PDB file of C-alpha atoms and ligand atoms in Angstrom:
ATOM      1  CA  MET B1256       6.151   9.102  19.559  1.00 94.00           C
ATOM      2  CA  LYS B1257       9.099   6.724  18.817  1.00 98.00           C
ATOM      3  CA  ILE B1258       8.576   4.023  16.213  1.00 98.00           C
ATOM      4  CA  ALA B1259      10.681   0.995  15.203  1.00 98.00           C
ATOM      5  CA  ILE B1260      10.029  -0.704  11.847  1.00 98.00           C
ATOM      6  CA  VAL B1261      11.409  -4.178  11.565  1.00 98.00           C
ATOM      7  CA  GLY B1262      11.762  -4.993   7.846  1.00 98.00           C
ATOM      8  CA  CYS B1263      11.995  -1.874   5.633  1.00 98.00           C
ATOM      9  CA  GLY B1264      11.014  -3.293   2.279  1.00 96.00           C
ATOM     10  CA  ASN B1265       8.088  -2.063   0.206  1.00 95.00           C
ATOM     11  CA  MET B1266       5.456  -2.020   2.813  1.00 97.00           C
ATOM     12  CA  GLY B1267       7.671  -1.020   5.799  1.00 97.00           C
ATOM     13  CA  MET B1268       8.955   2.017   3.933  1.00 97.00           C
ATOM     14  CA  ALA B1269       5.465   2.919   2.633  1.00 96.00           C
ATOM     15  CA  PHE B1270       4.503   3.209   6.282  1.00 97.00           C
ATOM     16  CA  ALA B1271       7.686   5.017   7.262  1.00 97.00           C
ATOM     17  CA  LYS B1272       7.417   7.592   4.436  1.00 96.00           C
ATOM     18  CA  SER B1273       3.765   8.261   5.131  1.00 97.00           C
ATOM     19  CA  PHE B1274       4.438   8.928   8.830  1.00 97.00           C
ATOM     20  CA  LEU B1275       7.227  11.351   7.943  1.00 96.00           C
ATOM     21  CA  GLN B1276       5.099  13.068   5.319  1.00 95.00           C
ATOM     22  CA  TYR B1277       2.404  13.870   7.845  1.00 95.00           C
ATOM     23  CA  ASP B1278       4.953  14.769  10.636  1.00 96.00           C
ATOM     24  CA  LEU B1279       3.562  11.867  12.801  1.00 97.00           C
ATOM     25  CA  VAL B1280       7.106  10.982  13.717  1.00 97.00           C
ATOM     26  CA  LYS B1281      10.523  12.779  13.593  1.00 97.00           C
ATOM     27  CA  LYS B1282      13.349  11.179  11.661  1.00 97.00           C
ATOM     28  CA  ASP B1283      15.397  10.883  14.857  1.00 97.00           C
ATOM     29  CA  ASP B1284      12.497   8.969  16.515  1.00 98.00           C
ATOM     30  CA  LEU B1285      12.101   6.557  13.594  1.00 98.00           C
ATOM     31  CA  LEU B1286      14.264   3.429  14.004  1.00 98.00           C
ATOM     32  CA  LEU B1287      14.556   1.506  10.732  1.00 98.00           C
ATOM     33  CA  ILE B1288      15.781  -2.103  11.178  1.00 98.00           C
ATOM     34  CA  GLU B1289      16.755  -3.595   7.807  1.00 97.00           C
ATOM     35  CA  LYS B1290      18.662  -6.765   7.197  1.00 96.00           C
ATOM     36  CA  SER B1291      19.421  -6.355   3.544  1.00 97.00           C
ATOM     37  CA  THR B1292      22.685  -4.518   3.093  1.00 96.00           C
ATOM     38  CA  ASP B1293      21.672  -2.913  -0.254  1.00 96.00           C
ATOM     39  CA  ARG B1294      18.446  -1.631   1.215  1.00 96.00           C
ATOM     40  CA  SER B1295      19.885  -0.344   4.475  1.00 95.00           C
ATOM     41  CA  GLU B1296      22.713   1.523   2.569  1.00 95.00           C
ATOM     42  CA  ALA B1297      20.068   3.105   0.349  1.00 95.00           C
ATOM     43  CA  LEU B1298      18.003   4.113   3.535  1.00 96.00           C
ATOM     44  CA  LYS B1299      21.106   5.586   5.047  1.00 95.00           C
ATOM     45  CA  ALA B1300      21.835   7.600   1.920  1.00 95.00           C
ATOM     46  CA  GLU B1301      18.256   8.829   1.854  1.00 94.00           C
ATOM     47  CA  LYS B1302      18.485   9.802   5.602  1.00 93.00           C
ATOM     48  CA  ALA B1303      15.065   8.179   6.043  1.00 91.00           C
ATOM     49  CA  GLY B1304      15.461   7.575   9.806  1.00 96.00           C
ATOM     50  CA  VAL B1305      17.909   6.016  12.165  1.00 97.00           C
ATOM     51  CA  VAL B1306      19.017   2.916  10.135  1.00 97.00           C
ATOM     52  CA  VAL B1307      20.371  -0.309  11.807  1.00 96.00           C
ATOM     53  CA  ASP B1308      20.715  -3.789  10.557  1.00 94.00           C
ATOM     54  CA  THR B1309      19.786  -5.905  13.594  1.00 95.00           C
ATOM     55  CA  ILE B1310      17.198  -5.790  16.412  1.00 96.00           C
ATOM     56  CA  GLY B1311      18.958  -4.490  19.566  1.00 95.00           C
ATOM     57  CA  PRO B1312      18.039  -2.905  22.927  1.00 94.00           C
ATOM     58  CA  HIS B1313      17.235   0.465  21.234  1.00 95.00           C
ATOM     59  CA  VAL B1314      14.013  -1.227  19.885  1.00 97.00           C
ATOM     60  CA  GLY B1315      12.810  -1.515  23.440  1.00 97.00           C
ATOM     61  CA  GLU B1316      12.971   2.292  23.759  1.00 97.00           C
ATOM     62  CA  THR B1317      10.232   2.869  21.265  1.00 98.00           C
ATOM     63  CA  ASP B1318       6.439   3.218  21.728  1.00 98.00           C
ATOM     64  CA  LEU B1319       5.485   1.093  18.758  1.00 98.00           C
ATOM     65  CA  ILE B1320       7.182  -1.723  16.957  1.00 98.00           C
ATOM     66  CA  ILE B1321       5.975  -2.376  13.384  1.00 98.00           C
ATOM     67  CA  LEU B1322       6.652  -5.892  12.057  1.00 98.00           C
ATOM     68  CA  SER B1323       6.919  -5.732   8.283  1.00 98.00           C
ATOM     69  CA  VAL B1324       9.129  -8.593   7.413  1.00 98.00           C
ATOM     70  CA  LYS B1325       7.839 -11.492   5.256  1.00 96.00           C
ATOM     71  CA  PRO B1326       5.811 -13.975   7.415  1.00 93.00           C
ATOM     72  CA  GLN B1327       8.537 -16.666   7.086  1.00 93.00           C
ATOM     73  CA  ASP B1328      11.123 -14.226   8.630  1.00 96.00           C
ATOM     74  CA  PHE B1329       8.959 -13.805  11.800  1.00 95.00           C
ATOM     75  CA  ASN B1330      10.653 -16.819  13.321  1.00 92.00           C
ATOM     76  CA  SER B1331      14.057 -15.188  13.581  1.00 92.00           C
ATOM     77  CA  VAL B1332      12.495 -11.793  14.395  1.00 96.00           C
ATOM     78  CA  HIS B1333      10.465 -13.032  17.400  1.00 96.00           C
ATOM     79  CA  GLU B1334      13.536 -14.698  18.950  1.00 95.00           C
ATOM     80  CA  ALA B1335      15.466 -11.429  18.758  1.00 95.00           C
ATOM     81  CA  LEU B1336      12.501  -9.382  20.030  1.00 97.00           C
ATOM     82  CA  ARG B1337      11.114 -11.489  22.771  1.00 96.00           C
ATOM     83  CA  ASP B1338      13.662 -10.380  25.428  1.00 95.00           C
ATOM     84  CA  ILE B1339      13.661  -6.725  24.324  1.00 97.00           C
ATOM     85  CA  VAL B1340       9.957  -5.800  24.074  1.00 98.00           C
ATOM     86  CA  GLN B1341       8.788  -3.766  27.015  1.00 97.00           C
ATOM     87  CA  PRO B1342       5.338  -4.101  28.696  1.00 97.00           C
ATOM     88  CA  ASN B1343       4.063  -0.692  27.474  1.00 96.00           C
ATOM     89  CA  GLN B1344       5.142  -1.208  23.858  1.00 98.00           C
ATOM     90  CA  VAL B1345       2.544  -1.861  21.199  1.00 98.00           C
ATOM     91  CA  ILE B1346       3.284  -4.288  18.323  1.00 98.00           C
ATOM     92  CA  LEU B1347       1.686  -3.522  14.902  1.00 98.00           C
ATOM     93  CA  SER B1348       2.035  -6.482  12.547  1.00 98.00           C
ATOM     94  CA  ILE B1349       1.295  -6.166   8.809  1.00 97.00           C
ATOM     95  CA  MET B1350       2.636  -9.663   8.122  1.00 95.00           C
ATOM     96  CA  ALA B1351       0.113 -11.685   6.187  1.00 93.00           C
ATOM     97  CA  GLY B1352      -1.336 -14.798   7.728  1.00 90.00           C
ATOM     98  CA  ILE B1353       0.116 -14.643  11.268  1.00 94.00           C
ATOM     99  CA  PRO B1354      -2.718 -14.531  13.825  1.00 95.00           C
ATOM    100  CA  ILE B1355      -2.629 -12.203  16.844  1.00 97.00           C
ATOM    101  CA  ALA B1356      -2.590 -15.123  19.266  1.00 97.00           C
ATOM    102  CA  GLN B1357       0.524 -16.516  17.620  1.00 96.00           C
ATOM    103  CA  ILE B1358       2.374 -13.200  17.784  1.00 97.00           C
ATOM    104  CA  GLN B1359       1.343 -12.736  21.413  1.00 98.00           C
ATOM    105  CA  LYS B1360       2.574 -16.177  22.302  1.00 97.00           C
ATOM    106  CA  LYS B1361       5.859 -15.992  20.398  1.00 97.00           C
ATOM    107  CA  LEU B1362       6.678 -12.523  21.846  1.00 97.00           C
ATOM    108  CA  GLY B1363       5.214 -13.213  25.264  1.00 97.00           C
ATOM    109  CA  HIS B1364       3.470  -9.838  24.847  1.00 98.00           C
ATOM    110  CA  PRO B1365      -0.275  -9.007  24.919  1.00 98.00           C
ATOM    111  CA  LEU B1366      -0.400  -5.650  23.087  1.00 98.00           C
ATOM    112  CA  VAL B1367      -0.708  -6.626  19.458  1.00 98.00           C
ATOM    113  CA  VAL B1368      -2.543  -5.002  16.571  1.00 98.00           C
ATOM    114  CA  ARG B1369      -2.765  -6.757  13.262  1.00 98.00           C
ATOM    115  CA  ALA B1370      -3.335  -4.920   9.961  1.00 98.00           C
ATOM    116  CA  MET B1371      -3.533  -5.829   6.259  1.00 98.00           C
ATOM    117  CA  PRO B1372      -2.602  -2.890   4.033  1.00 98.00           C
ATOM    118  CA  ASN B1373      -2.125  -2.935   0.228  1.00 97.00           C
ATOM    119  CA  THR B1374       0.586  -1.585  -2.094  1.00 97.00           C
ATOM    120  CA  PRO B1375      -1.123   1.743  -2.964  1.00 97.00           C
ATOM    121  CA  ALA B1376      -0.073   2.632   0.617  1.00 97.00           C
ATOM    122  CA  MET B1377       3.165   3.539  -1.103  1.00 95.00           C
ATOM    123  CA  LEU B1378       1.390   6.596  -2.545  1.00 95.00           C
ATOM    124  CA  GLY B1379      -0.800   7.329   0.505  1.00 95.00           C
ATOM    125  CA  MET B1380      -3.704   5.684  -1.326  1.00 97.00           C
ATOM    126  CA  GLY B1381      -3.894   2.360   0.425  1.00 98.00           C
ATOM    127  CA  ILE B1382      -6.688   0.678   2.266  1.00 98.00           C
ATOM    128  CA  THR B1383      -5.933  -1.184   5.426  1.00 98.00           C
ATOM    129  CA  GLY B1384      -8.178  -3.498   7.459  1.00 98.00           C
ATOM    130  CA  PHE B1385      -7.009  -3.806  11.023  1.00 98.00           C
ATOM    131  CA  THR B1386      -7.973  -5.473  14.248  1.00 98.00           C
ATOM    132  CA  ALA B1387      -6.510  -5.664  17.700  1.00 98.00           C
ATOM    133  CA  ALA B1388      -6.080  -7.852  20.729  1.00 98.00           C
ATOM    134  CA  LYS B1389      -8.593  -7.039  23.490  1.00 97.00           C
ATOM    135  CA  GLU B1390      -5.635  -5.915  25.693  1.00 98.00           C
ATOM    136  CA  VAL B1391      -4.965  -2.873  23.405  1.00 98.00           C
ATOM    137  CA  ASP B1392      -6.778   0.032  24.821  1.00 97.00           C
ATOM    138  CA  MET B1393      -8.705   2.785  22.929  1.00 97.00           C
ATOM    139  CA  THR B1394      -5.880   5.404  23.201  1.00 97.00           C
ATOM    140  CA  ASN B1395      -3.381   3.061  21.594  1.00 97.00           C
ATOM    141  CA  LEU B1396      -5.869   1.935  18.990  1.00 97.00           C
ATOM    142  CA  ARG B1397      -6.630   5.545  18.053  1.00 97.00           C
ATOM    143  CA  ARG B1398      -2.917   6.313  17.778  1.00 97.00           C
ATOM    144  CA  ILE B1399      -2.447   3.344  15.441  1.00 98.00           C
ATOM    145  CA  GLU B1400      -5.450   4.289  13.383  1.00 98.00           C
ATOM    146  CA  ASN B1401      -4.029   7.781  12.874  1.00 97.00           C
ATOM    147  CA  LEU B1402      -0.710   6.320  11.742  1.00 98.00           C
ATOM    148  CA  ILE B1403      -2.378   3.857   9.354  1.00 98.00           C
ATOM    149  CA  ASN B1404      -4.528   6.646   7.902  1.00 98.00           C
ATOM    150  CA  ALA B1405      -1.396   8.430   6.823  1.00 98.00           C
ATOM    151  CA  THR B1406      -1.064   5.603   4.229  1.00 98.00           C
ATOM    152  CA  GLY B1407      -4.591   5.951   3.003  1.00 98.00           C
ATOM    153  CA  ARG B1408      -7.873   4.798   4.521  1.00 98.00           C
ATOM    154  CA  SER B1409      -8.637   2.141   7.086  1.00 98.00           C
ATOM    155  CA  ILE B1410     -11.423  -0.127   8.358  1.00 98.00           C
ATOM    156  CA  PHE B1411     -11.430  -1.460  11.861  1.00 98.00           C
ATOM    157  CA  LEU B1412     -12.721  -5.097  12.087  1.00 98.00           C
ATOM    158  CA  GLU B1413     -13.976  -6.632  15.273  1.00 96.00           C
ATOM    159  CA  ASP B1414     -13.509 -10.103  13.890  1.00 97.00           C
ATOM    160  CA  GLU B1415      -9.896 -11.125  13.143  1.00 96.00           C
ATOM    161  CA  ALA B1416     -11.077 -13.861  10.699  1.00 94.00           C
ATOM    162  CA  MET B1417     -12.296 -11.102   8.430  1.00 96.00           C
ATOM    163  CA  LEU B1418      -8.698 -10.075   7.813  1.00 96.00           C
ATOM    164  CA  ASP B1419      -8.479 -13.068   5.489  1.00 95.00           C
ATOM    165  CA  ALA B1420     -11.273 -11.560   3.464  1.00 97.00           C
ATOM    166  CA  VAL B1421      -9.486  -8.160   3.491  1.00 97.00           C
ATOM    167  CA  THR B1422      -6.374  -9.924   2.286  1.00 96.00           C
ATOM    168  CA  ALA B1423      -8.320 -11.568  -0.561  1.00 97.00           C
ATOM    169  CA  LEU B1424     -10.187  -8.419  -1.505  1.00 98.00           C
ATOM    170  CA  SER B1425      -7.981  -5.358  -1.101  1.00 98.00           C
ATOM    171  CA  GLY B1426      -4.642  -6.862  -0.037  1.00 97.00           C
ATOM    172  CA  SER B1427      -4.301  -8.848  -3.254  1.00 97.00           C
ATOM    173  CA  GLY B1428      -6.757  -6.566  -5.011  1.00 98.00           C
ATOM    174  CA  PRO B1429      -4.337  -4.345  -6.821  1.00 98.00           C
ATOM    175  CA  ALA B1430      -3.014  -7.423  -8.706  1.00 98.00           C
ATOM    176  CA  TYR B1431      -6.592  -8.151  -9.983  1.00 98.00           C
ATOM    177  CA  PHE B1432      -6.927  -4.718 -11.438  1.00 98.00           C
ATOM    178  CA  TYR B1433      -3.480  -4.938 -13.063  1.00 98.00           C
ATOM    179  CA  TYR B1434      -4.572  -8.211 -14.544  1.00 98.00           C
ATOM    180  CA  VAL B1435      -7.692  -6.685 -16.110  1.00 98.00           C
ATOM    181  CA  VAL B1436      -5.795  -3.580 -17.247  1.00 98.00           C
ATOM    182  CA  LYS B1437      -3.149  -5.856 -18.858  1.00 98.00           C
ATOM    183  CA  ALA B1438      -5.834  -7.738 -20.723  1.00 98.00           C
ATOM    184  CA  MET B1439      -7.443  -4.585 -21.888  1.00 98.00           C
ATOM    185  CA  ILE B1440      -4.183  -3.192 -23.092  1.00 98.00           C
ATOM    186  CA  GLU B1441      -3.527  -6.458 -25.010  1.00 98.00           C
ATOM    187  CA  ALA B1442      -6.972  -6.109 -26.655  1.00 98.00           C
ATOM    188  CA  GLY B1443      -5.967  -2.568 -27.752  1.00 98.00           C
ATOM    189  CA  LYS B1444      -2.713  -3.906 -29.260  1.00 98.00           C
ATOM    190  CA  GLN B1445      -4.496  -6.663 -31.034  1.00 98.00           C
ATOM    191  CA  MET B1446      -6.854  -4.036 -32.595  1.00 98.00           C
ATOM    192  CA  GLY B1447      -3.785  -2.137 -33.904  1.00 98.00           C
ATOM    193  CA  PHE B1448      -2.701   0.447 -31.275  1.00 98.00           C
ATOM    194  CA  ASP B1449       0.907   0.453 -30.112  1.00 98.00           C
ATOM    195  CA  ASP B1450       1.641  -0.201 -26.382  1.00 98.00           C
ATOM    196  CA  SER B1451       1.701   3.362 -25.134  1.00 98.00           C
ATOM    197  CA  VAL B1452      -1.566   4.473 -26.922  1.00 98.00           C
ATOM    198  CA  SER B1453      -3.311   1.374 -25.786  1.00 98.00           C
ATOM    199  CA  ALA B1454      -2.108   1.889 -22.209  1.00 98.00           C
ATOM    200  CA  LEU B1455      -3.137   5.555 -22.218  1.00 98.00           C
ATOM    201  CA  LEU B1456      -6.638   4.683 -23.435  1.00 98.00           C
ATOM    202  CA  VAL B1457      -7.039   1.978 -20.815  1.00 98.00           C
ATOM    203  CA  LYS B1458      -5.417   3.734 -17.824  1.00 98.00           C
ATOM    204  CA  GLN B1459      -7.359   6.997 -18.394  1.00 98.00           C
ATOM    205  CA  THR B1460     -10.581   5.015 -18.769  1.00 98.00           C
ATOM    206  CA  MET B1461      -9.906   3.276 -15.449  1.00 98.00           C
ATOM    207  CA  LEU B1462      -9.250   6.606 -13.771  1.00 97.00           C
ATOM    208  CA  GLY B1463     -12.412   8.149 -15.217  1.00 98.00           C
ATOM    209  CA  ALA B1464     -14.508   5.126 -14.282  1.00 98.00           C
ATOM    210  CA  TYR B1465     -13.154   5.280 -10.716  1.00 97.00           C
ATOM    211  CA  HIS B1466     -14.215   8.894 -10.317  1.00 97.00           C
ATOM    212  CA  LEU B1467     -17.732   8.174 -11.854  1.00 97.00           C
ATOM    213  CA  ILE B1468     -18.179   5.283  -9.395  1.00 97.00           C
ATOM    214  CA  ASN B1469     -17.447   7.651  -6.571  1.00 95.00           C
ATOM    215  CA  ASN B1470     -19.136  10.808  -7.864  1.00 96.00           C
ATOM    216  CA  ALA B1471     -22.059   9.904 -10.122  1.00 94.00           C
ATOM    217  CA  ASP B1472     -25.225   9.383  -8.133  1.00 94.00           C
ATOM    218  CA  LYS B1473     -25.775   6.014  -9.804  1.00 96.00           C
ATOM    219  CA  SER B1474     -25.539   2.347  -8.894  1.00 97.00           C
ATOM    220  CA  LEU B1475     -22.932   0.186 -10.704  1.00 97.00           C
ATOM    221  CA  ASP B1476     -25.779  -1.393 -12.757  1.00 97.00           C
ATOM    222  CA  GLU B1477     -26.954   2.081 -13.747  1.00 97.00           C
ATOM    223  CA  LEU B1478     -23.439   3.130 -14.656  1.00 97.00           C
ATOM    224  CA  ILE B1479     -23.121   0.011 -16.865  1.00 97.00           C
ATOM    225  CA  LYS B1480     -26.508   0.785 -18.421  1.00 96.00           C
ATOM    226  CA  ALA B1481     -25.396   4.318 -19.170  1.00 95.00           C
ATOM    227  CA  VAL B1482     -22.574   2.933 -21.411  1.00 96.00           C
ATOM    228  CA  ALA B1483     -24.254  -0.173 -22.752  1.00 96.00           C
ATOM    229  CA  SER B1484     -27.071   0.773 -25.088  1.00 91.00           C
ATOM    230  CA  LYS B1485     -29.277  -1.998 -26.432  1.00 92.00           C
ATOM    231  CA  GLY B1486     -27.765  -3.888 -29.309  1.00 94.00           C
ATOM    232  CA  GLY B1487     -24.609  -1.753 -29.069  1.00 96.00           C
ATOM    233  CA  THR B1488     -20.843  -2.392 -28.767  1.00 97.00           C
ATOM    234  CA  THR B1489     -20.597  -2.495 -24.899  1.00 97.00           C
ATOM    235  CA  GLU B1490     -23.495  -5.006 -24.843  1.00 97.00           C
ATOM    236  CA  ALA B1491     -21.612  -7.219 -27.346  1.00 97.00           C
ATOM    237  CA  ALA B1492     -18.537  -7.160 -24.991  1.00 98.00           C
ATOM    238  CA  LEU B1493     -20.613  -7.774 -21.858  1.00 97.00           C
ATOM    239  CA  HIS B1494     -22.332 -10.727 -23.554  1.00 97.00           C
ATOM    240  CA  GLU B1495     -18.955 -12.307 -24.312  1.00 98.00           C
ATOM    241  CA  PHE B1496     -17.910 -11.710 -20.669  1.00 98.00           C
ATOM    242  CA  GLU B1497     -21.040 -13.416 -19.370  1.00 97.00           C
ATOM    243  CA  ASN B1498     -20.715 -16.353 -21.772  1.00 98.00           C
ATOM    244  CA  GLY B1499     -17.168 -16.820 -20.621  1.00 98.00           C
ATOM    245  CA  GLY B1500     -18.297 -16.685 -16.959  1.00 98.00           C
ATOM    246  CA  LEU B1501     -15.906 -13.776 -16.246  1.00 98.00           C
ATOM    247  CA  SER B1502     -17.902 -12.389 -13.257  1.00 97.00           C
ATOM    248  CA  ASP B1503     -18.215 -15.824 -11.698  1.00 98.00           C
ATOM    249  CA  THR B1504     -14.532 -16.414 -12.236  1.00 98.00           C
ATOM    250  CA  LEU B1505     -13.511 -13.205 -10.505  1.00 98.00           C
ATOM    251  CA  VAL B1506     -15.706 -14.048  -7.485  1.00 98.00           C
ATOM    252  CA  ALA B1507     -14.319 -17.582  -7.417  1.00 98.00           C
ATOM    253  CA  GLY B1508     -10.754 -16.302  -7.644  1.00 98.00           C
ATOM    254  CA  ILE B1509     -11.208 -13.882  -4.726  1.00 98.00           C
ATOM    255  CA  LYS B1510     -12.712 -16.581  -2.643  1.00 98.00           C
ATOM    256  CA  ALA B1511      -9.780 -18.869  -3.436  1.00 98.00           C
ATOM    257  CA  ALA B1512      -7.507 -16.144  -2.212  1.00 96.00           C
ATOM    258  CA  GLN B1513      -9.530 -16.047   1.091  1.00 96.00           C
ATOM    259  CA  VAL B1514      -9.277 -19.805   1.489  1.00 95.00           C
ATOM    260  CA  ARG B1515      -5.496 -19.597   0.897  1.00 94.00           C
ATOM    261  CA  ALA B1516      -5.177 -16.716   3.490  1.00 93.00           C
ATOM    262  CA  THR B1517      -7.026 -18.856   6.033  1.00 92.00           C
ATOM    263  CA  GLU B1518      -4.822 -21.856   5.324  1.00 92.00           C
ATOM    264  CA  LEU B1519      -1.679 -19.721   5.724  1.00 87.00           C
ATOM    265  CA  SER B1520      -3.081 -18.308   9.039  1.00 83.00           C
ATOM    266  CA  LYS B1521      -3.448 -21.757  10.330  1.00 81.00           C
ATOM    267  CA  GLY B1522       0.198 -22.559   9.382  1.00 69.00           C
TER     268      GLY B1522
HETATM  269  N1  LIG T1494       3.350  -6.451  -0.732  1.00 79.42           N
HETATM  270  C1  LIG T1494       2.088  -6.476  -0.411  1.00 79.42           C
HETATM  271  O1  LIG T1494       1.234  -6.347  -1.321  1.00 79.42           O
HETATM  272  C2  LIG T1494       1.626  -6.607   0.942  1.00 79.42           C
HETATM  273  C3  LIG T1494       0.317  -6.290   1.336  1.00 79.42           C
HETATM  274  C4  LIG T1494      -0.033  -6.421   2.631  1.00 79.42           C
HETATM  275  C5  LIG T1494       0.842  -6.956   3.567  1.00 79.42           C
HETATM  276  N2  LIG T1494       2.106  -7.383   3.162  1.00 79.42           N
HETATM  277  C6  LIG T1494       2.940  -7.891   4.186  1.00 79.42           C
HETATM  278  O2  LIG T1494       3.952  -6.962   4.430  1.00 79.42           O
HETATM  279  C7  LIG T1494       5.202  -7.663   4.819  1.00 79.42           C
HETATM  280  C8  LIG T1494       6.345  -7.029   4.049  1.00 79.42           C
HETATM  281  O3  LIG T1494       6.102  -7.243   2.638  1.00 79.42           O
HETATM  282  P1  LIG T1494       6.973  -6.459   1.603  1.00 79.42           P
HETATM  283  O4  LIG T1494       6.350  -6.729   0.246  1.00 79.42           O
HETATM  284  O5  LIG T1494       7.240  -5.095   2.081  1.00 79.42           O
HETATM  285  O6  LIG T1494       8.312  -7.385   1.713  1.00 79.42           O
HETATM  286  P2  LIG T1494       9.847  -6.952   1.355  1.00 79.42           P
HETATM  287  O7  LIG T1494       9.825  -5.806   0.365  1.00 79.42           O
HETATM  288  O8  LIG T1494      10.602  -8.205   1.062  1.00 79.42           O
HETATM  289  O9  LIG T1494      10.387  -6.353   2.721  1.00 79.42           O
HETATM  290  C9  LIG T1494      10.772  -7.018   3.868  1.00 79.42           C
HETATM  291  C10 LIG T1494      12.151  -6.585   4.263  1.00 79.42           C
HETATM  292  O10 LIG T1494      12.444  -7.146   5.524  1.00 79.42           O
HETATM  293  C11 LIG T1494      13.839  -7.525   5.579  1.00 79.42           C
HETATM  294  N3  LIG T1494      14.091  -8.450   6.627  1.00 79.42           N
HETATM  295  C12 LIG T1494      13.999  -9.808   6.691  1.00 79.42           C
HETATM  296  N4  LIG T1494      14.344 -10.279   7.901  1.00 79.42           N
HETATM  297  C13 LIG T1494      14.709  -9.217   8.626  1.00 79.42           C
HETATM  298  C14 LIG T1494      15.078  -9.090  10.023  1.00 79.42           C
HETATM  299  N5  LIG T1494      15.241 -10.066  10.822  1.00 79.42           N
HETATM  300  N6  LIG T1494      15.394  -7.843  10.438  1.00 79.42           N
HETATM  301  C15 LIG T1494      15.325  -6.779   9.648  1.00 79.42           C
HETATM  302  N7  LIG T1494      14.859  -6.873   8.337  1.00 79.42           N
HETATM  303  C16 LIG T1494      14.512  -8.068   7.880  1.00 79.42           C
HETATM  304  C17 LIG T1494      13.989  -8.129   4.154  1.00 79.42           C
HETATM  305  O11 LIG T1494      15.422  -8.262   3.844  1.00 79.42           O
HETATM  306  P3  LIG T1494      15.840  -9.498   2.881  1.00 79.42           P
HETATM  307  O12 LIG T1494      15.238  -9.144   1.515  1.00 79.42           O
HETATM  308  O13 LIG T1494      17.354  -9.507   2.910  1.00 79.42           O
HETATM  309  O14 LIG T1494      15.303 -10.770   3.449  1.00 79.42           O
HETATM  310  C18 LIG T1494      13.293  -7.101   3.275  1.00 79.42           C
HETATM  311  O15 LIG T1494      14.081  -6.034   2.920  1.00 79.42           O
HETATM  312  C19 LIG T1494       4.932  -9.118   4.565  1.00 79.42           C
HETATM  313  O16 LIG T1494       4.799  -9.855   5.746  1.00 79.42           O
HETATM  314  C20 LIG T1494       3.640  -9.204   3.780  1.00 79.42           C
HETATM  315  O17 LIG T1494       2.885 -10.333   4.103  1.00 79.42           O
HETATM  316  C21 LIG T1494       2.490  -7.175   1.912  1.00 79.42           C
END
């Protein structure tokens, strides 16, 4: 399989490196198109694939074209791609907020898959929601699913509108956890730990809690109950969280992200 990646920043390279790691593509068959000179020089030095700085006819010789530029750069990209894309090529867009219909129209090409990954894809620990135009057949869909799964896990969504919810929940999600972790580290510092000790206590707690969520045969409420004894320390903290409306604020924040994702999709 030959793959072109247009825009080799954080996400484009997370995909490229995962494909290479699992031998899903050979370096000679991986065309990396990167506009930024600094980035393309670094990619050439790394020998990450065949690196070029502009979209040219060679892009039309691949099986799959991944669009991983920022959404605002799609305007210049579609003009360059429109006359190059071949009828059998599949487009995989990971650009936030650009609907399949718009990509199809601007490229004059029906075979479009749209995905929303998140940054842990850089470590092969991402989660990606994806959906596809009805013109994309099962063989192509399976191929793309296999590729996406090299970056972590994936969920296929029938309804494209739900990609806005994926954007709000898992696309933006890492930032929510960083936010909570940052606040917890700050609490540790205010109680007298230095930065690194506080960070160790918090990060290892997060890791342990993640594994208990996945491995203990308990609901989240039961897990909370197992830590929060009546009249104890955890209960004091949870009381304060509830008084401050923390849970409701988190839900409201995530819904605001969904509203914003929908606004952006509508242009
Ligand atoms: N980061 C996330 O958490 C996340 C999650 C899900 C989806 N996404 C989506 O993934 C896409 C990429 O995000 P990112 O964080 O990887 O952005 P990024 O690091 O800025 O990477 C985009 C790269 O594309 C290059 N580029 C721009 N126009 C180009 C062109 N015409 N041809 C070739 N290369 C071009 C940019 O170069 P310049 O810097 O010189 O412009 C930049 O190096 C975005 O559409 C975003 O919505 C991101």
